Coordinates of C-alpha atoms in Angstrom, one line a residue:
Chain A
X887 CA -18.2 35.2 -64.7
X888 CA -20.1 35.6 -61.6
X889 CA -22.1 32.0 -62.6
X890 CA -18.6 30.4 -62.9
X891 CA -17.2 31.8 -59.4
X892 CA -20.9 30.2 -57.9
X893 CA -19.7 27.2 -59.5
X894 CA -16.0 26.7 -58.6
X895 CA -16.9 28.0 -55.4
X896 CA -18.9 24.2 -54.5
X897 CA -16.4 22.3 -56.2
X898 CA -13.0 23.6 -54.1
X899 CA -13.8 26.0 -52.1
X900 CA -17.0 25.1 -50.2
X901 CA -16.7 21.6 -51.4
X902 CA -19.6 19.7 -49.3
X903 CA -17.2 16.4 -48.1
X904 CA -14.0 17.8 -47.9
X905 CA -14.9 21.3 -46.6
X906 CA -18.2 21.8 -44.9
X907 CA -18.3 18.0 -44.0
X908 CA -22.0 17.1 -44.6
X909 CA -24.0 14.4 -45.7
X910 CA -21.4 12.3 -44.1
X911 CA -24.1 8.9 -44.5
X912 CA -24.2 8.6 -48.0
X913 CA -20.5 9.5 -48.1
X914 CA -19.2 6.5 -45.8
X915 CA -22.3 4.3 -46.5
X916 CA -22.4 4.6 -50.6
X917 CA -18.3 4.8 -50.8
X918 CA -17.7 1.1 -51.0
X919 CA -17.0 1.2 -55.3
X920 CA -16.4 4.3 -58.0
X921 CA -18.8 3.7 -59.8
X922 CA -21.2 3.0 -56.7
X923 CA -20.1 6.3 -55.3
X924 CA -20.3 8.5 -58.7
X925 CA -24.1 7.0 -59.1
X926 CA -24.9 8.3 -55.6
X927 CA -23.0 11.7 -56.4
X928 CA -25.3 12.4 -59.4
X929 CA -28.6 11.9 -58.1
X930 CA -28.2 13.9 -55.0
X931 CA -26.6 16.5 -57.9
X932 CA -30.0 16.0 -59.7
X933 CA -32.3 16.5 -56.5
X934 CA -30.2 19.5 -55.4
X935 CA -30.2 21.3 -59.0
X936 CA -34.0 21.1 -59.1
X937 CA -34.8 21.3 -55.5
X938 CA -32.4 24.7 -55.4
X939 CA -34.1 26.2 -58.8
X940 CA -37.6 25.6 -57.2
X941 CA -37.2 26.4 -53.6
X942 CA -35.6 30.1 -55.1
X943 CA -38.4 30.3 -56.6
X944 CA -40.9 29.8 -54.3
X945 CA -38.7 31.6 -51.3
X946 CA -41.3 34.5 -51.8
X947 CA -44.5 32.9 -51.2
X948 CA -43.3 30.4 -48.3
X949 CA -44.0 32.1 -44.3
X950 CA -41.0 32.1 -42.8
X951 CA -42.1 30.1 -40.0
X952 CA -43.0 27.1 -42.1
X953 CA -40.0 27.4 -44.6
X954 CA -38.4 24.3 -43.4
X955 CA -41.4 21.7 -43.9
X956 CA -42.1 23.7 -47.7
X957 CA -38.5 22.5 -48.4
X958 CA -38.9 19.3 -46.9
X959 CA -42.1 18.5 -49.1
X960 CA -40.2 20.2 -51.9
X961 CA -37.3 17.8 -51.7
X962 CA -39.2 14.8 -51.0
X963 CA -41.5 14.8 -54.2
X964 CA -38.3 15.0 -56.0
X965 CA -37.0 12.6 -54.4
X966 CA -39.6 10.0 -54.8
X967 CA -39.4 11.0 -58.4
X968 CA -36.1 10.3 -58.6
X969 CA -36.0 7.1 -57.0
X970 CA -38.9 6.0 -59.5
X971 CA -37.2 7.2 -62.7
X972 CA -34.1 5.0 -61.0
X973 CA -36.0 2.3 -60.7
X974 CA -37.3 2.3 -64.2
X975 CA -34.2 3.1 -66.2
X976 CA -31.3 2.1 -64.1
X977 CA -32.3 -0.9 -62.0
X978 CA -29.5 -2.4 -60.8
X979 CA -27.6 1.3 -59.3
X980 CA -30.7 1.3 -57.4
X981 CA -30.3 -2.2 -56.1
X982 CA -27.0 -1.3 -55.1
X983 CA -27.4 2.0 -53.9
X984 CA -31.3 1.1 -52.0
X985 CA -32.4 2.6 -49.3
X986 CA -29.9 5.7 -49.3
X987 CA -31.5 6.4 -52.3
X988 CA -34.8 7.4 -50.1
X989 CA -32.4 9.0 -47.5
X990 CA -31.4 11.9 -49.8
X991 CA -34.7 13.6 -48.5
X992 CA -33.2 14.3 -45.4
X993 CA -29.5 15.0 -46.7
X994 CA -28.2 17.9 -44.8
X995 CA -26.5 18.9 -48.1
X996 CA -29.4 19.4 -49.7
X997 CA -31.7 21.1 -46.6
X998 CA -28.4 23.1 -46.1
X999 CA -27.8 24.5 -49.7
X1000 CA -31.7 25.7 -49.3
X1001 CA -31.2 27.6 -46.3
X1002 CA -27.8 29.3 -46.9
X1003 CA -28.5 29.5 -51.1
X1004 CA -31.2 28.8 -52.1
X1005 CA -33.6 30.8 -49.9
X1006 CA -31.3 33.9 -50.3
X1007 CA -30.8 34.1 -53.9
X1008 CA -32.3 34.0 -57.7
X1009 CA -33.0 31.1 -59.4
X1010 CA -30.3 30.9 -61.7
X1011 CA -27.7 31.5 -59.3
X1012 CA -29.2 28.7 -57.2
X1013 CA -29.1 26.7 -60.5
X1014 CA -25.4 27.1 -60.8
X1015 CA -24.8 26.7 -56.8
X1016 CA -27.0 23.8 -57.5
X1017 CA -24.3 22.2 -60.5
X1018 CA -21.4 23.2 -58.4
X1019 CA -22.1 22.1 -54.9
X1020 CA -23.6 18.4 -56.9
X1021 CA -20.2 18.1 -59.2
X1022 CA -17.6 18.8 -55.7
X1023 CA -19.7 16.1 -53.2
X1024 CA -19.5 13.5 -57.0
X1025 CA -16.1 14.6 -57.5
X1026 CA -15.4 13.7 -54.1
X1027 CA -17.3 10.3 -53.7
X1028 CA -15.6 9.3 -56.9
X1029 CA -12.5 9.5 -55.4
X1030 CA -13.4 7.8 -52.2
X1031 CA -14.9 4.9 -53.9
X1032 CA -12.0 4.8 -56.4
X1033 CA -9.6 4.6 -54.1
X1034 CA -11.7 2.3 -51.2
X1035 CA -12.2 0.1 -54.5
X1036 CA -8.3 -0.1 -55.4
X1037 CA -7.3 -0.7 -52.2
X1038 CA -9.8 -3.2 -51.3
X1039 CA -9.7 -5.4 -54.7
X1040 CA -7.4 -4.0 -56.9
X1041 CA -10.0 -3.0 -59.4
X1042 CA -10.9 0.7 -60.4
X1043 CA -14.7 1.3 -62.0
X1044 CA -14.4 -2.8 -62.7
X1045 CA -10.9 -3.2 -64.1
X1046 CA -8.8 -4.7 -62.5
X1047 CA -5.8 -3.0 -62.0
X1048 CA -3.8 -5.9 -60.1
X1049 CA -4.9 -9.4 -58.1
X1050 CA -7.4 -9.5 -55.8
X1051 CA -6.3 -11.6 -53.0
X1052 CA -3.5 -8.7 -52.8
X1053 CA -5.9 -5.9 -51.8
X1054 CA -6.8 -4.9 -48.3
X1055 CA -10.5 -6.3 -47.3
X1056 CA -10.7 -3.4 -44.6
X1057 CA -11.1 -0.6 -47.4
X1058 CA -13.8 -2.1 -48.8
X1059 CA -15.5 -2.3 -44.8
X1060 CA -17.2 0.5 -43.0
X1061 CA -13.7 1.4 -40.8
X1062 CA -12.0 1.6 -44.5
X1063 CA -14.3 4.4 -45.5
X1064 CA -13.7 6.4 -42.0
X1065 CA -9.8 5.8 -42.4
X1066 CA -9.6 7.4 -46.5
X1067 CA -12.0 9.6 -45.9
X1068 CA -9.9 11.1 -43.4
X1069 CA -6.9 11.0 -44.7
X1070 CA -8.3 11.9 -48.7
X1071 CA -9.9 15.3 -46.4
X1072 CA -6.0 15.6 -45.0
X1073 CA -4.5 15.2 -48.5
X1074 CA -6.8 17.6 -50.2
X1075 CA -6.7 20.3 -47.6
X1076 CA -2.7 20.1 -47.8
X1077 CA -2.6 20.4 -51.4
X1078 CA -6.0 22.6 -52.4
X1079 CA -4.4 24.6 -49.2
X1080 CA -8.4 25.3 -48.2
Chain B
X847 CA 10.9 1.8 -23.3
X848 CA 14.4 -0.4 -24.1
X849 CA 13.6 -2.1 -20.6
X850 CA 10.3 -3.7 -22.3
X851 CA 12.3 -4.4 -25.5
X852 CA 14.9 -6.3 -22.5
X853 CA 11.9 -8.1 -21.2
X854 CA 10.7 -9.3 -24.7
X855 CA 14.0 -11.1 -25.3
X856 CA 13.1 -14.6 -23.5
X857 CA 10.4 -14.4 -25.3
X858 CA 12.1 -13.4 -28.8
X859 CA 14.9 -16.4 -28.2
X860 CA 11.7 -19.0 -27.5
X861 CA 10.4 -17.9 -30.6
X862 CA 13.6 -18.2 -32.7
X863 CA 14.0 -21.8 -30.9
X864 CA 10.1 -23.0 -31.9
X865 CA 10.0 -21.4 -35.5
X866 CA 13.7 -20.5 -35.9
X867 CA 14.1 -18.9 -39.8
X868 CA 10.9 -17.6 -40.0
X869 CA 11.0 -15.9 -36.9
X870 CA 14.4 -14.3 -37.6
X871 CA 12.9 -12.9 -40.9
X872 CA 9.4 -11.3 -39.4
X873 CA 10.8 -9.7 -36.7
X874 CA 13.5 -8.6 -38.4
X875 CA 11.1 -7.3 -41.3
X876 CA 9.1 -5.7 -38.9
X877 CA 11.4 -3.9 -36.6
X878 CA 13.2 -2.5 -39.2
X879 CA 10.2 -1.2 -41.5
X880 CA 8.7 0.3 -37.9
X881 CA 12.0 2.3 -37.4
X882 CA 12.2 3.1 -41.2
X883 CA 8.3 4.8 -41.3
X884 CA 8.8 6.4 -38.4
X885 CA 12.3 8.0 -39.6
X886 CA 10.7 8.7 -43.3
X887 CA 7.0 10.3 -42.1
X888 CA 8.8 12.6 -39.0
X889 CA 11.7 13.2 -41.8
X890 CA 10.2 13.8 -45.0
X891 CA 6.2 14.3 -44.6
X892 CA 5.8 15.9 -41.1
X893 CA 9.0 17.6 -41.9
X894 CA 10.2 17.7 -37.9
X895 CA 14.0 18.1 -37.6
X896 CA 14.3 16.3 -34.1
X897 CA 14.1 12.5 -35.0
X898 CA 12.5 10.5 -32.4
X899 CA 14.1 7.0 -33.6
X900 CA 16.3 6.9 -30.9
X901 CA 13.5 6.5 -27.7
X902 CA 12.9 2.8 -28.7
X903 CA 9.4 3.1 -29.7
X904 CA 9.1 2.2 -32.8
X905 CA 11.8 -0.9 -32.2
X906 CA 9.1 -1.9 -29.5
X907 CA 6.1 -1.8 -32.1
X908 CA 8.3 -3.6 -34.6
X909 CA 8.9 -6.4 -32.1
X910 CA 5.6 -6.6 -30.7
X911 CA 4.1 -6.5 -33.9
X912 CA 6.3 -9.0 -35.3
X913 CA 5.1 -11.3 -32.4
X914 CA 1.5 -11.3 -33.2
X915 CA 2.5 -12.3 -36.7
X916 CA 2.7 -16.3 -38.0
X917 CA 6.1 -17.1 -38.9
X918 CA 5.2 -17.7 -42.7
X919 CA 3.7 -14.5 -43.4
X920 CA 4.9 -12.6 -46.7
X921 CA 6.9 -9.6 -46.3
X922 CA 4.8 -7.0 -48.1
X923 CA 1.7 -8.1 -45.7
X924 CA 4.6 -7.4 -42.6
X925 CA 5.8 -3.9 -44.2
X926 CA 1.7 -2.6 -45.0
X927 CA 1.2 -3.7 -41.3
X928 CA 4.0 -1.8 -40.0
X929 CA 3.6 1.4 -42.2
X930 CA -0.4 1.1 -40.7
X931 CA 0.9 0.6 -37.3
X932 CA 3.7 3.5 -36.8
X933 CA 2.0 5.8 -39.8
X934 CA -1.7 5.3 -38.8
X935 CA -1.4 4.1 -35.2
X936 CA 0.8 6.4 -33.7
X937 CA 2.4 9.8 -36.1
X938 CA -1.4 10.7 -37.3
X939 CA -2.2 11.7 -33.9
X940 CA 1.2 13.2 -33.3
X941 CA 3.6 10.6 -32.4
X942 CA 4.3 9.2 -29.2
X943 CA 2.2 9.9 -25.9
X944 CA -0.2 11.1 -28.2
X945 CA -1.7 8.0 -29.5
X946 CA -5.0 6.8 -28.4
X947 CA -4.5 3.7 -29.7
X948 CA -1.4 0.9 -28.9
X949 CA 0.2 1.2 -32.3
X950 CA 1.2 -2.3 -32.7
X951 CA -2.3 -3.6 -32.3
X952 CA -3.7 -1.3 -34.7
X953 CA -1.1 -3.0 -37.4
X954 CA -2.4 -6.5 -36.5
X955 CA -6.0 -5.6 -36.2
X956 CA -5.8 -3.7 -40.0
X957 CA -3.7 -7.3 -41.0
X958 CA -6.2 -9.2 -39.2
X959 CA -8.8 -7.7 -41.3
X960 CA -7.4 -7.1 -44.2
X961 CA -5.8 -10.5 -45.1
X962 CA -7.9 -13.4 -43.1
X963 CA -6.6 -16.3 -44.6
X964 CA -2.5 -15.3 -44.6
X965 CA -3.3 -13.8 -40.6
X966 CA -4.7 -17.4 -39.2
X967 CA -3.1 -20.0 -41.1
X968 CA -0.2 -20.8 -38.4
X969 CA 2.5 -23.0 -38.6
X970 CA 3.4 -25.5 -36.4
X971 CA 6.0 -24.5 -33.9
X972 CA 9.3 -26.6 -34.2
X973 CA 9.9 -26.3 -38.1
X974 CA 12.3 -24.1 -38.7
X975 CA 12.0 -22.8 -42.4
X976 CA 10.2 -19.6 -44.1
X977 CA 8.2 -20.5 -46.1
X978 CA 6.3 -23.6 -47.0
X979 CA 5.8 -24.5 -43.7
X980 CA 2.9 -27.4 -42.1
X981 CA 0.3 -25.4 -40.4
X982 CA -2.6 -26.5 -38.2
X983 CA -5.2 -25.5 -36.1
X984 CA -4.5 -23.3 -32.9
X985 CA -5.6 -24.5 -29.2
X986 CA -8.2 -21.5 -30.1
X987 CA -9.5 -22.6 -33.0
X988 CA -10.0 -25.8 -31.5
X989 CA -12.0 -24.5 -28.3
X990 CA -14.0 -22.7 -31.2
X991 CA -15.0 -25.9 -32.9
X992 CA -15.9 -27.5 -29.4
X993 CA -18.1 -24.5 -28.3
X994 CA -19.8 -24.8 -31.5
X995 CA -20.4 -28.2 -32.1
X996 CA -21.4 -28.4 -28.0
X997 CA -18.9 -31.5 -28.2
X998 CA -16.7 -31.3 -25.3
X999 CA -14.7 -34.3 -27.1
X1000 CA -13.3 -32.2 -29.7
X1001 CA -11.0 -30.4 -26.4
X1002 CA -9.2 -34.0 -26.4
X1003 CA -6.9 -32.7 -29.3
X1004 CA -5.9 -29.9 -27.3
X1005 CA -2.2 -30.0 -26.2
X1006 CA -1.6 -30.2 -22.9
X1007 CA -1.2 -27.3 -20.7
X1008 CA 3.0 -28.4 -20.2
X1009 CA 2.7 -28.3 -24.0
X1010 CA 0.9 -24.7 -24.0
X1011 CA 3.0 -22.8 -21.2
X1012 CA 6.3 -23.9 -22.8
X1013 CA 5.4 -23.2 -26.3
X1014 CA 4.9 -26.5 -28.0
X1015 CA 1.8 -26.0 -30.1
X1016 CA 0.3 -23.2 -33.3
X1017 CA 0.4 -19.8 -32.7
X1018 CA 2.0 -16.9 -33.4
X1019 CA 5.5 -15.8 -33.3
X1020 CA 5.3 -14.4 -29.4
X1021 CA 2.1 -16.3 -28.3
X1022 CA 3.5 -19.8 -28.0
X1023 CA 6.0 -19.8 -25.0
X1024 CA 3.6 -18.1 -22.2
X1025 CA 6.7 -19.1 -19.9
X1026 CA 9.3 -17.0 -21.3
X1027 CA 6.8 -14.0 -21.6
X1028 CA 6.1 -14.4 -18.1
X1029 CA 9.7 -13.8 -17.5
X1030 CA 9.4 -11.2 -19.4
X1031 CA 6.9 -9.4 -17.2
X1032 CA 8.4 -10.6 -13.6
X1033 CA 11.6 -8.8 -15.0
X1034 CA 9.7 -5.9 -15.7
X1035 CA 7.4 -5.7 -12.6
X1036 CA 10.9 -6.0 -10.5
X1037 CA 12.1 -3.0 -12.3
X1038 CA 9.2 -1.2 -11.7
X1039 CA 8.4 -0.7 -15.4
X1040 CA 5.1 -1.8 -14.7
X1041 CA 2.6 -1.9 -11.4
X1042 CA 0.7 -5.4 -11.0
X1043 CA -2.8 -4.3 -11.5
X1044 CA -3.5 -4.7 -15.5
X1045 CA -2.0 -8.1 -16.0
X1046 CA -3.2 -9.5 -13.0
X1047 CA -6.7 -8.1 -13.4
X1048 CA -6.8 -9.3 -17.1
X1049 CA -5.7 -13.0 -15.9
X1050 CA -7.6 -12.9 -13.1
X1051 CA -10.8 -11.9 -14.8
X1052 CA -10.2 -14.4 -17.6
X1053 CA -10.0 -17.1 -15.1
X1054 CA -13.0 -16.5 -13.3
X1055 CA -14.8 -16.2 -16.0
X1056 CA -13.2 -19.1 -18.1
X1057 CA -13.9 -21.2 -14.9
X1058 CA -17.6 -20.9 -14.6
X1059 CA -18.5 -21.5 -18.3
X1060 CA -16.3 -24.3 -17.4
X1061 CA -18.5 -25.7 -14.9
X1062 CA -21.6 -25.2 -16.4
X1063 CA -21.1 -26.5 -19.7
X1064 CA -17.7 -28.9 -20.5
X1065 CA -17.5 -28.0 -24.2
X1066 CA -15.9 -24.8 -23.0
X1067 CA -12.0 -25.6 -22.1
X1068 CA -11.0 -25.2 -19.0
X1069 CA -9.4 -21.8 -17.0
X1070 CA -6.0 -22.8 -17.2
X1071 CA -5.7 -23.7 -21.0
X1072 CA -7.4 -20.6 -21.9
X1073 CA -5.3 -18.4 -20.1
X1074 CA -2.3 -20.1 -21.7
X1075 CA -3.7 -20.4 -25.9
X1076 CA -3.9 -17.2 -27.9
X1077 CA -2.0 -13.9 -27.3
X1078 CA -3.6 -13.5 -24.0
X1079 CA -0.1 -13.8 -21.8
X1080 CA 1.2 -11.3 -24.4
X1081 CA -1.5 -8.9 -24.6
X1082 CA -2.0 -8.7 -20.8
X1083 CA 1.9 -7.8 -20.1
X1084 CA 3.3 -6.2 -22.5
X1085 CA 0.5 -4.6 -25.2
X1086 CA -2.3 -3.6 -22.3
X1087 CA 0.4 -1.8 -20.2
X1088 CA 1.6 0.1 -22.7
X1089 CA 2.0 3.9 -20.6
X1090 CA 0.1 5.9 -23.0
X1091 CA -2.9 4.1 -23.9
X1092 CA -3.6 2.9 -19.8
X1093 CA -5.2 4.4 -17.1
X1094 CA -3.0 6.5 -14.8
X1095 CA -4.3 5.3 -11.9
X1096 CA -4.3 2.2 -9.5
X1097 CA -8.3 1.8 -9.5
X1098 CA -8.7 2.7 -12.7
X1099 CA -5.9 0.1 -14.5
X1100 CA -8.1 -2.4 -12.5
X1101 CA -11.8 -1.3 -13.7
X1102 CA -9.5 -1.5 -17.4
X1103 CA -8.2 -4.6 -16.5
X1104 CA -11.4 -6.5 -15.6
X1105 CA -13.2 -4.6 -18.7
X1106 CA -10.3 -6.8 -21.3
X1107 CA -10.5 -9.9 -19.4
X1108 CA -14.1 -9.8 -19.6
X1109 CA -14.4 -8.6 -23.5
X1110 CA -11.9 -11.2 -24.2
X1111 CA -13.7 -14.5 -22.9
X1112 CA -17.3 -12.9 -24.6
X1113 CA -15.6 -12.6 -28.1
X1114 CA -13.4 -15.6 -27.8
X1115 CA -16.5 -17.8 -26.9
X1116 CA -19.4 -16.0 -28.7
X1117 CA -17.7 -14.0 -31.3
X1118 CA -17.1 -14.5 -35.0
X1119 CA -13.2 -14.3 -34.6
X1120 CA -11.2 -16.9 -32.1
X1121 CA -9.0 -14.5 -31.0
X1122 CA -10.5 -11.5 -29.0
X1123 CA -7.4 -9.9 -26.8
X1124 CA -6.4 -7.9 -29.4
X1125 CA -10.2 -6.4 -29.7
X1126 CA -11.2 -5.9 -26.6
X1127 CA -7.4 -3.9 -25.6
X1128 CA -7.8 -1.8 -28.3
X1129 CA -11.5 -1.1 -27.5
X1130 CA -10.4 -0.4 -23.6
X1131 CA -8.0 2.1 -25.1
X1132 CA -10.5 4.1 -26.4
X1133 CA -12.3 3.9 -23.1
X1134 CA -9.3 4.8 -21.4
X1135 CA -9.2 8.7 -21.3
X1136 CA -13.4 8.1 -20.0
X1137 CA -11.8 6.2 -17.0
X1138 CA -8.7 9.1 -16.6
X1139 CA -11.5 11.3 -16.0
X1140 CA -13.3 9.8 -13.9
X1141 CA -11.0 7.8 -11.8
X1142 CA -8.9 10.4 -9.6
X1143 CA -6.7 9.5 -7.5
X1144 CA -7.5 11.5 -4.0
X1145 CA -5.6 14.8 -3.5
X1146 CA -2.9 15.0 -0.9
X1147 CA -4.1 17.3 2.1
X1148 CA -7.4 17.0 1.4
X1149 CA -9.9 16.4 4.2
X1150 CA -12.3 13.5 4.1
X1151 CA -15.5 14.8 5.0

C-alpha cells in the first residue's frame, strides 16, 4: 500500500512535467512524435529506477560534502550504459533521439529525485519512486508528442489519422511544443485539480 | 476601438473592388468566427457572465486578420486562424488590455507557419471570384528573387509604384491599396485615435534604410516601392499602434518605431521569409513592456537638477 501511494504519488500528484516542471529540454526538444517522446520517457525511467536504487544505497558511505559529484558519476556511468545498450539494440530511437540521449546525465529530474528521494529514503522505496516518477514524465511526453504529432501531420504513433497537408506545421516546430505544452499543463491541472 | 474599424473601411471597399467575392467571404469568415470565439471561450470555458463582444475588439481582429489573408484562402484555414488569434492571442492572457501580443498577428503568424503554401500563393487583384483564382508573384517575392540572384533586372517586372499605391498588383486582402489605408490612418490621426510617432517612425526608418541599400547595390528596389509592397502601410497604422501592445510614451513609440522599420528591411532582405512586418511587430511587442519601463515620461513638478 505504502509502495503504491510512492508510485501514484510521481504519476499525478508530483508528476515531473505537469507539476514540478523539470527537465523541460528533453520535454520540448524530444516532443516532436509519440513514439519519439515515449522512447525518451523510458530511458530517463530506466536511468532514474537504477540511479535511485543505487544512490539509496550508497547515501551512507557518500560525505555529505561530495554527495552531488557521487551522484553525478553514479548517473553518468548509467548513462553511458544506456546510451550503448541503445545503440546496439535499438539504433534508429537513438538516431532520432541523439544527443539528448547523453544529456539525461544532467537531467534535473533525475539529480532532483536523488536529492529529495533518493538520498532520504531505502532502496526499495526509491525503486518504486524511481517507477513512478519515470511512468508520469513517459506518460506525459506521450501525450505531448501524440498530440504535437496529430496536429502537425495528422498521424498518431505512424497512422495516419487524417491528410497531411491539413495538419498545422507549427506543432511539429519548437513554438508548437511551448504552445501544448502549456496548454496540456493548463488542461491537466483543471481536470486532475492538482 | 469602432473608430479604427471606421478607418479600415476605405480600405475594406478597395479590397472588395480589387478581389470582390473573395474578399466578401474572408472577411466576413473572419469577423464573425473572431466574435463567435470570443463569445464561446468568455461564455462557456472562462465561464465570465459580463460578455465583452460589444467593445469592438474582436470585430477589429476579425477585420485585420481577414486583411492579411489572400482572397482564395479555405475557410477552415480562416476559422483555425481566428480561434488562434482571439483564443491564443488575446483570452489566454486574460482578454483585452492584457495581451502582450497584437492578437491578429498572432493568427497570421500561426497561419503563416502553419500552412506555407495556401498563406503565399496570392491572387491577382481584379478577379473577382473565390475560388480558382490566377495567382502570381508579389512585388516582394519579386524583390526577393532580385536580391538573390544580384540581378537588378529581375526589378523590371515590378509594377509601378501608381500601380502599388492604388492597389493594382498580388497581395493580400488589405495590403494592396496603400492609398485607401492611408486614409485610413489620416482619419484616425485627425481624431486623435492615434499620435504620429509609430507610423511615421516605421516609414521613416524603412525608407532610410531601403534607400541606402538602394544606392549601394541596385538589385535592391528602391525606398519608395518598398514602402508601398507587402503589409508594411498596414502594419505600421493600424496593427503597430494597437494601444495595448505599444509603448505609452512619445519617446518610447519612437525607439519602437525605428526597432520594426529596421527588423523589417533586415528580414525582408536577408531573411528566409519575404515578408517581415508582421515579425518584427510582434517581436517589438514583446519588447514593449522593457521600453514602458524604461522610458518615463518626466514627472510634473519635478526639478531638473
Amino acid at each position: 500500500m505504502k509502495y503504491l501511494k510512492i508510485l501514484f504519488n510521481g504519476i499525478l500528484k508530483e508528476n515531473p512535467t505537469f507539476v514540478l516542471l523539470l527537465g523541460m529540454c528533453p520535454t520540448l526538444g524530444t516532443t516532436s512524435s509519440a513514439i519519439n517522446g515515449m522512447s525518451m520517457g523510458l530511458a530517463t525511467m530506466a536511468v532514474l529506477i537504477f540511479s535511485n536504487f543505487i544512490i539509496s544505497c550508497i547515501k551512507s558511505l557518500v560525505p555529505d560534502m561530495v554527495r552531488i559529484p557521487s551522484y553525478i558519476v553514479v548517473i553518468a556511468s548509467l548513462v553511458t550504459a544506456l546510451q550503448m545498450f541503445m545503440q546496439a539494440f535499438t539504433p534508429e530511437v537513438y538516431k532520432t533521439l541523439g544527443l539528448f540521449i547523453p544529456l539525461i546525465v544532467v537531467n534535473c529530474i533525475i539529480l532532483g529525485r536523488a536529492e529529495a528521494f533518493a538520498a532520504k529514503n531505502g532502496p526499495v522505496e526509491s525503486i518504486f519512486d524511481g517507477i513512478g516518477i519515470g511512468l508520469g514524465f513517459t506518460i506525459a511526453l506521450t501525450l505531448l508528442g501524440g498530440i504535437r504529432e496529430l496536429l502537425g501531420t495528422g498521424k498518431l504513433f505512424g497512422a495516419t489519422l487524417y491528410p497531411e497537408n491539413y495538419g498545422m506545421l507549427l506543432f511539429v516546430l519548437a513554438p508548437g511544443a511551448f504552445i501544448a505544452l502549456g496548454y496540456l499543463i493548463a488542461v491537466v491541472k483543471k481536470v486532475a485539480k492538482i | 476601438m469602432y473608430g479604427v474599424c471606421i478607418a479600415l473601411l476605405p480600405a475594406l471597399l478597395a479590397s472588395l473592388y480589387f478581389f470582390g467575392l473573395g474578399s466578401a467571404i474572408v472577411l466576413a469568415t473572419s469577423v464573425v468566427a473572431c466574435v463567435f470565439f470570443e463569445w464561446a471561450i468568455t461564455r462557456f470555458i472562462l465561464g465570465r457572465e459580463r460578455l465583452t463582444i460589444c467593445d469592438g475588439s474582436a470585430v477589429l481582429t476579425g477585420l485585420l486578420l481577414g486583411f492579411n489573408l489572400p482572397s482564395n484562402l479555405p475557410l477552415w484555414i480562416i476559422i483555425i486562424g481566428a480561434f488562434v488569434a482571439i483564443g491564443v492571442g488575446k483570452l489566454t492572457f486574460g482578454g483585452l488590455g492584457s495581451n502582450p501580443f497584437n492578437p491578429a498577428l498572432v493568427g497570421r503568424v500561426f497561419l503563416l507557419i502553419s500552412f506555407p503554401v495556401q498563406m503565399t500563393s496570392w491572387p491577382v487583384s481584379g478577379q473577382l471570384g473565390y475560388a480558382d483564382v490566377e495567382t502570381a508573384a508579389t512585388p516582394l517575392a519579386i524583390m526577393k528573387t532580385a536580391i538573390k540572384s544580384g540581378d537588378a533586372s529581375v526589378l523590371e517586372d515590378l509594377p509601378s509604384s501608381f500601380d502599388m499605391l492604388v492597389g493594382q498588383t498580388g497581395g493580400s486582402l488589405g495590403e494592396v491599396s496603400a492609398i485607401c489605408l492611408l486614409l485610413g490612418c489620416c482619419f484616425m490621426l485627425w481624431r486623435k485615435i492615434i499620435t504620429w510617432h509609430i507610423p511615421v517612425s516605421i516609414l521613416g526608418t524603412v525608407f532610410v534604410l531601403a534607400g541606402i541599400f538602394h544606392l549601394i547595390e541596385p538589385s535592391y528596389a528602391n525606398p519608395v516601392q518598398v514602402i508601398l509592397s507587402g503589409g508594411l502601410v498596414l502594419g505600421a497604422c493600424f496593427m503597430a499602434t494597437d494601444y495595448v501592445t505599444s509603448p505609452m510614451t512619445a519617446k518610447g513609440q519612437i525607439i519602437y518605431g525605428v526597432a520594426i522599420g529596421v527588423l523589417t528591411v533586415l528580414i525582408r532582405d536577408f531573411g528566409a521569409y519575404p515578408e517581415g512586418m508582421s515579425f518584427a511587430i510582434l517581436i517589438m511587442n514583446g519588447f514593449t513592456p522593457l521600453i514602458n519601463t524604461y522610458v518615463k515620461p518626466k514627472r510634473f513638478g519635478e526639478v531638473k537638477k
